[in-house]
């Protein structure tokens, strides 16, 4: 990725005066040479019209080429686009494919979305055990979304776990303390019902108010 590295240095003015035009030229040259970092940079620029005409089709082409070349960040971006139907038709199978590739490339941000697809069987064969393993790894490093999901798995006894409302509450509490609104709602309802913890209506109200979730009953179905 020599051109991409040099372009970044020129862009940031490291060792030389910052020169955005020269940085762009270097990124373009790198992309022509199939440097995945440069292709990712150009994909972002084409999507925004940053120094080049805005061109969604060229942006997608560059991003796909970078992803095919094994660039983890591009794989993650492409997976997210297919998941949400942003710039492409929504395609759960392609989303799962690229989240898996990004995960294999070391992108931690792919853990929760890929595990969620495994847990729901959307775009990939449902596999609760595999989903649980990924959620557990992400939850252990502090990912609030994964902690919320681990609480759901503990509550329902999924992925090889024995149903355990106390363990579910502990996971939700960890996520709630990080500000995750759905986890805060879960903690609040658990405190109302005394499920997995001692009932405490005052604390329950505080968590439910903090969550700002309009319809808690929809969230906890």
Short mmCIF file of C-alpha atoms in Angstrom, two decimals:
data_model
loop_
_atom_site.label_atom_id
_atom_site.label_comp_id
_atom_site.label_asym_id
_atom_site.label_seq_id
_atom_site.Cartn_x
_atom_site.Cartn_y
_atom_site.Cartn_z
CA UNK A 1 0.00 0.00 0.00
CA UNK A 2 2.87 2.39 -0.75
CA UNK A 3 0.76 4.90 -2.67
CA UNK A 4 -1.93 4.95 0.01
CA UNK A 5 0.61 5.46 2.78
CA UNK A 6 2.34 8.25 0.86
CA UNK A 7 -1.01 9.85 0.03
CA UNK A 8 -1.97 9.88 3.70
CA UNK A 9 1.34 11.53 4.63
CA UNK A 10 0.87 14.19 1.94
CA UNK A 11 -2.75 14.73 2.95
CA UNK A 12 -1.77 15.24 6.62
CA UNK A 13 1.37 17.25 5.86
CA UNK A 14 3.73 14.79 7.52
CA UNK A 15 7.28 15.52 6.35
CA UNK A 16 5.98 17.97 3.77
CA UNK A 17 3.38 20.68 3.33
CA UNK A 18 -0.15 19.32 3.20
CA UNK A 19 -1.27 19.00 -0.40
CA UNK A 20 -4.82 17.63 -0.81
CA UNK A 21 -4.62 17.65 -4.62
CA UNK A 22 -1.41 15.62 -4.65
CA UNK A 23 -2.85 13.26 -2.04
CA UNK A 24 -5.85 12.68 -4.28
CA UNK A 25 -3.59 11.98 -7.26
CA UNK A 26 -1.65 9.42 -5.24
CA UNK A 27 -4.84 7.73 -4.02
CA UNK A 28 -6.10 7.57 -7.61
CA UNK A 29 -2.83 6.04 -8.77
CA UNK A 30 -2.92 3.54 -5.93
CA UNK A 31 -6.48 2.57 -6.82
CA UNK A 32 -5.43 2.04 -10.46
CA UNK A 33 -2.78 -0.35 -9.14
CA UNK A 34 -5.44 -2.23 -7.12
CA UNK A 35 -4.18 -1.07 -3.72
CA UNK A 36 -7.20 -1.93 -1.49
CA UNK A 37 -6.55 0.93 0.95
CA UNK A 38 -6.46 3.42 -1.92
CA UNK A 39 -9.57 1.87 -3.47
CA UNK A 40 -11.40 2.22 -0.16
CA UNK A 41 -10.34 5.87 0.06
CA UNK A 42 -11.56 6.54 -3.47
CA UNK A 43 -14.84 4.72 -2.78
CA UNK A 44 -15.49 7.09 0.12
CA UNK A 45 -14.51 10.11 -1.98
CA UNK A 46 -16.82 9.11 -4.86
CA UNK A 47 -19.67 8.57 -2.42
CA UNK A 48 -19.26 12.09 -1.03
CA UNK A 49 -18.02 13.94 -4.08
CA UNK A 50 -14.83 14.76 -2.19
CA UNK A 51 -12.31 16.08 -4.75
CA UNK A 52 -14.01 14.04 -7.49
CA UNK A 53 -17.51 14.13 -9.02
CA UNK A 54 -20.04 12.32 -6.84
CA UNK A 55 -20.52 8.91 -8.43
CA UNK A 56 -22.37 6.22 -6.42
CA UNK A 57 -21.75 3.55 -9.06
CA UNK A 58 -18.00 4.16 -9.14
CA UNK A 59 -17.97 4.29 -5.35
CA UNK A 60 -19.62 0.88 -5.17
CA UNK A 61 -17.27 -0.54 -7.79
CA UNK A 62 -14.22 0.65 -5.87
CA UNK A 63 -15.60 -0.59 -2.57
CA UNK A 64 -16.42 -4.01 -3.99
CA UNK A 65 -12.96 -4.30 -5.52
CA UNK A 66 -11.31 -3.42 -2.20
CA UNK A 67 -13.53 -5.93 -0.39
CA UNK A 68 -12.68 -8.64 -2.91
CA UNK A 69 -9.00 -7.87 -2.29
CA UNK A 70 -9.48 -8.66 1.40
CA UNK A 71 -9.68 -5.16 2.86
CA UNK A 72 -11.55 -5.62 6.15
CA UNK A 73 -12.92 -2.11 6.46
CA UNK A 74 -14.32 -2.27 2.92
CA UNK A 75 -15.88 -5.65 3.64
CA UNK A 76 -17.54 -4.19 6.72
CA UNK A 77 -18.84 -1.19 4.77
CA UNK A 78 -20.18 -3.40 1.98
CA UNK A 79 -21.87 -5.72 4.48
CA UNK A 80 -23.56 -2.76 6.16
CA UNK A 81 -24.80 -1.46 2.81
CA UNK A 82 -26.34 -4.84 1.91
CA UNK A 83 -27.87 -5.13 5.38
CA UNK A 84 -29.62 -1.76 5.21
CA UNK A 85 -30.15 -1.47 1.45
CA UNK A 86 -27.95 1.62 1.23
CA UNK A 87 -26.84 2.20 -2.37
CA UNK A 88 -27.65 -1.42 -3.21
CA UNK A 89 -30.67 -3.68 -2.98
CA UNK A 90 -31.05 -5.15 0.51
CA UNK A 91 -29.49 -8.61 0.43
CA UNK A 92 -29.15 -10.54 3.71
CA UNK A 93 -27.06 -13.30 2.13
CA UNK A 94 -24.52 -10.83 0.76
CA UNK A 95 -24.57 -8.97 4.05
CA UNK A 96 -23.79 -12.18 5.94
CA UNK A 97 -21.05 -13.07 3.46
CA UNK A 98 -19.25 -9.77 3.89
CA UNK A 99 -19.73 -9.51 7.64
CA UNK A 100 -18.15 -12.98 7.90
CA UNK A 101 -15.27 -11.89 5.67
CA UNK A 102 -14.76 -8.73 7.72
CA UNK A 103 -14.80 -10.76 10.92
CA UNK A 104 -12.16 -13.09 9.50
CA UNK A 105 -10.12 -10.00 8.58
CA UNK A 106 -10.12 -8.94 12.23
CA UNK A 107 -12.83 -6.26 12.15
CA UNK A 108 -14.34 -6.35 15.65
CA UNK A 109 -17.24 -4.16 14.50
CA UNK A 110 -18.47 -7.11 12.41
CA UNK A 111 -18.97 -9.35 15.45
CA UNK A 112 -22.38 -8.23 16.67
CA UNK A 113 -24.07 -7.78 13.26
CA UNK A 114 -22.81 -11.15 12.01
CA UNK A 115 -23.77 -12.91 15.24
CA UNK A 116 -27.21 -11.30 14.99
CA UNK A 117 -27.65 -12.77 11.51
CA UNK A 118 -26.62 -16.18 12.84
CA UNK A 119 -29.07 -15.84 15.72
CA UNK A 120 -31.96 -14.91 13.43
CA UNK A 121 -31.06 -17.11 10.46
CA UNK A 122 -31.26 -14.07 8.20
CA UNK A 123 -29.08 -14.53 5.13
CA UNK A 124 -27.27 -17.47 6.70
CA UNK A 125 -28.21 -20.76 8.34
CA UNK A 126 -29.29 -20.16 11.92
CA UNK A 127 -26.65 -21.26 14.41
CA UNK A 128 -27.31 -20.26 18.01
CA UNK A 129 -24.11 -21.85 19.30
CA UNK A 130 -21.92 -19.93 16.87
CA UNK A 131 -23.85 -16.73 17.54
CA UNK A 132 -23.47 -17.15 21.27
CA UNK A 133 -19.70 -17.68 20.97
CA UNK A 134 -19.30 -14.44 19.01
CA UNK A 135 -21.64 -12.47 21.27
CA UNK A 136 -19.78 -13.76 24.31
CA UNK A 137 -16.41 -12.70 22.93
CA UNK A 138 -17.68 -9.22 22.05
CA UNK A 139 -19.50 -8.88 25.38
CA UNK A 140 -16.36 -9.78 27.30
CA UNK A 141 -14.49 -6.88 25.70
CA UNK A 142 -17.31 -4.52 26.64
CA UNK A 143 -19.60 -4.29 23.60
CA UNK A 144 -22.98 -3.19 24.96
CA UNK A 145 -24.95 -4.63 22.04
CA UNK A 146 -23.36 -8.02 22.59
CA UNK A 147 -24.08 -7.80 26.32
CA UNK A 148 -27.74 -7.13 25.53
CA UNK A 149 -27.82 -10.19 23.27
CA UNK A 150 -26.07 -12.35 25.87
CA UNK A 151 -28.82 -11.35 28.28
CA UNK A 152 -31.45 -12.50 25.79
CA UNK A 153 -29.63 -15.80 25.25
CA UNK A 154 -29.34 -16.33 29.02
CA UNK A 155 -33.01 -15.49 29.52
CA UNK A 156 -34.14 -17.91 26.82
CA UNK A 157 -31.52 -20.62 27.38
CA UNK A 158 -30.18 -20.40 23.83
CA UNK A 159 -26.84 -21.31 22.31
CA UNK A 160 -26.10 -24.06 24.82
CA UNK A 161 -26.92 -21.94 27.87
CA UNK A 162 -29.31 -22.96 30.63
CA UNK A 163 -32.10 -20.42 31.10
CA UNK A 164 -30.91 -18.17 33.91
CA UNK A 165 -32.77 -14.91 34.65
CA UNK A 166 -30.06 -13.79 37.08
CA UNK A 167 -27.36 -14.13 34.43
CA UNK A 168 -29.63 -12.32 31.97
CA UNK A 169 -30.05 -9.45 34.42
CA UNK A 170 -26.32 -9.20 35.01
CA UNK A 171 -25.63 -8.92 31.26
CA UNK A 172 -28.36 -6.32 30.79
CA UNK A 173 -27.09 -4.32 33.76
CA UNK A 174 -23.60 -4.17 32.21
CA UNK A 175 -25.03 -2.92 28.92
CA UNK A 176 -27.41 -0.53 30.68
CA UNK A 177 -24.55 1.04 32.60
CA UNK A 178 -22.98 1.88 29.23
CA UNK A 179 -26.14 3.70 28.20
CA UNK A 180 -27.73 1.08 25.92
CA UNK A 181 -31.43 2.11 25.89
CA UNK A 182 -32.93 -1.32 25.26
CA UNK A 183 -30.78 -2.83 28.00
CA UNK A 184 -31.89 -0.04 30.34
CA UNK A 185 -35.50 -0.90 29.51
CA UNK A 186 -34.83 -4.58 30.19
CA UNK A 187 -33.22 -3.79 33.53
CA UNK A 188 -36.16 -1.58 34.43
CA UNK A 189 -38.73 -4.24 33.62
CA UNK A 190 -36.74 -6.91 35.45
CA UNK A 191 -36.75 -4.68 38.53
CA UNK A 192 -40.50 -4.15 38.18
CA UNK A 193 -41.16 -7.89 37.95
CA UNK A 194 -38.43 -9.05 40.32
CA UNK A 195 -37.15 -11.30 37.56
CA UNK A 196 -33.52 -12.26 38.05
CA UNK A 197 -33.19 -9.64 40.76
CA UNK A 198 -35.02 -8.21 43.75
CA UNK A 199 -38.00 -6.06 42.84
CA UNK A 200 -37.29 -2.35 43.28
CA UNK A 201 -39.85 0.02 41.78
CA UNK A 202 -37.88 3.18 42.51
CA UNK A 203 -34.76 1.89 40.73
CA UNK A 204 -36.95 0.41 38.00
CA UNK A 205 -38.48 3.81 37.28
CA UNK A 206 -35.03 5.39 37.08
CA UNK A 207 -33.83 2.86 34.48
CA UNK A 208 -37.05 3.03 32.45
CA UNK A 209 -36.90 6.83 32.42
CA UNK A 210 -33.23 6.75 31.42
CA UNK A 211 -33.97 4.41 28.51
CA UNK A 212 -36.31 6.89 26.84
CA UNK A 213 -37.89 3.90 25.10
CA UNK A 214 -41.45 4.96 24.23
CA UNK A 215 -43.05 1.52 24.35
CA UNK A 216 -41.17 -0.76 26.70
CA UNK A 217 -43.57 -3.67 26.12
CA UNK A 218 -42.70 -3.72 22.41
CA UNK A 219 -38.98 -3.80 23.23
CA UNK A 220 -39.27 -6.71 25.67
CA UNK A 221 -41.42 -9.02 23.56
#
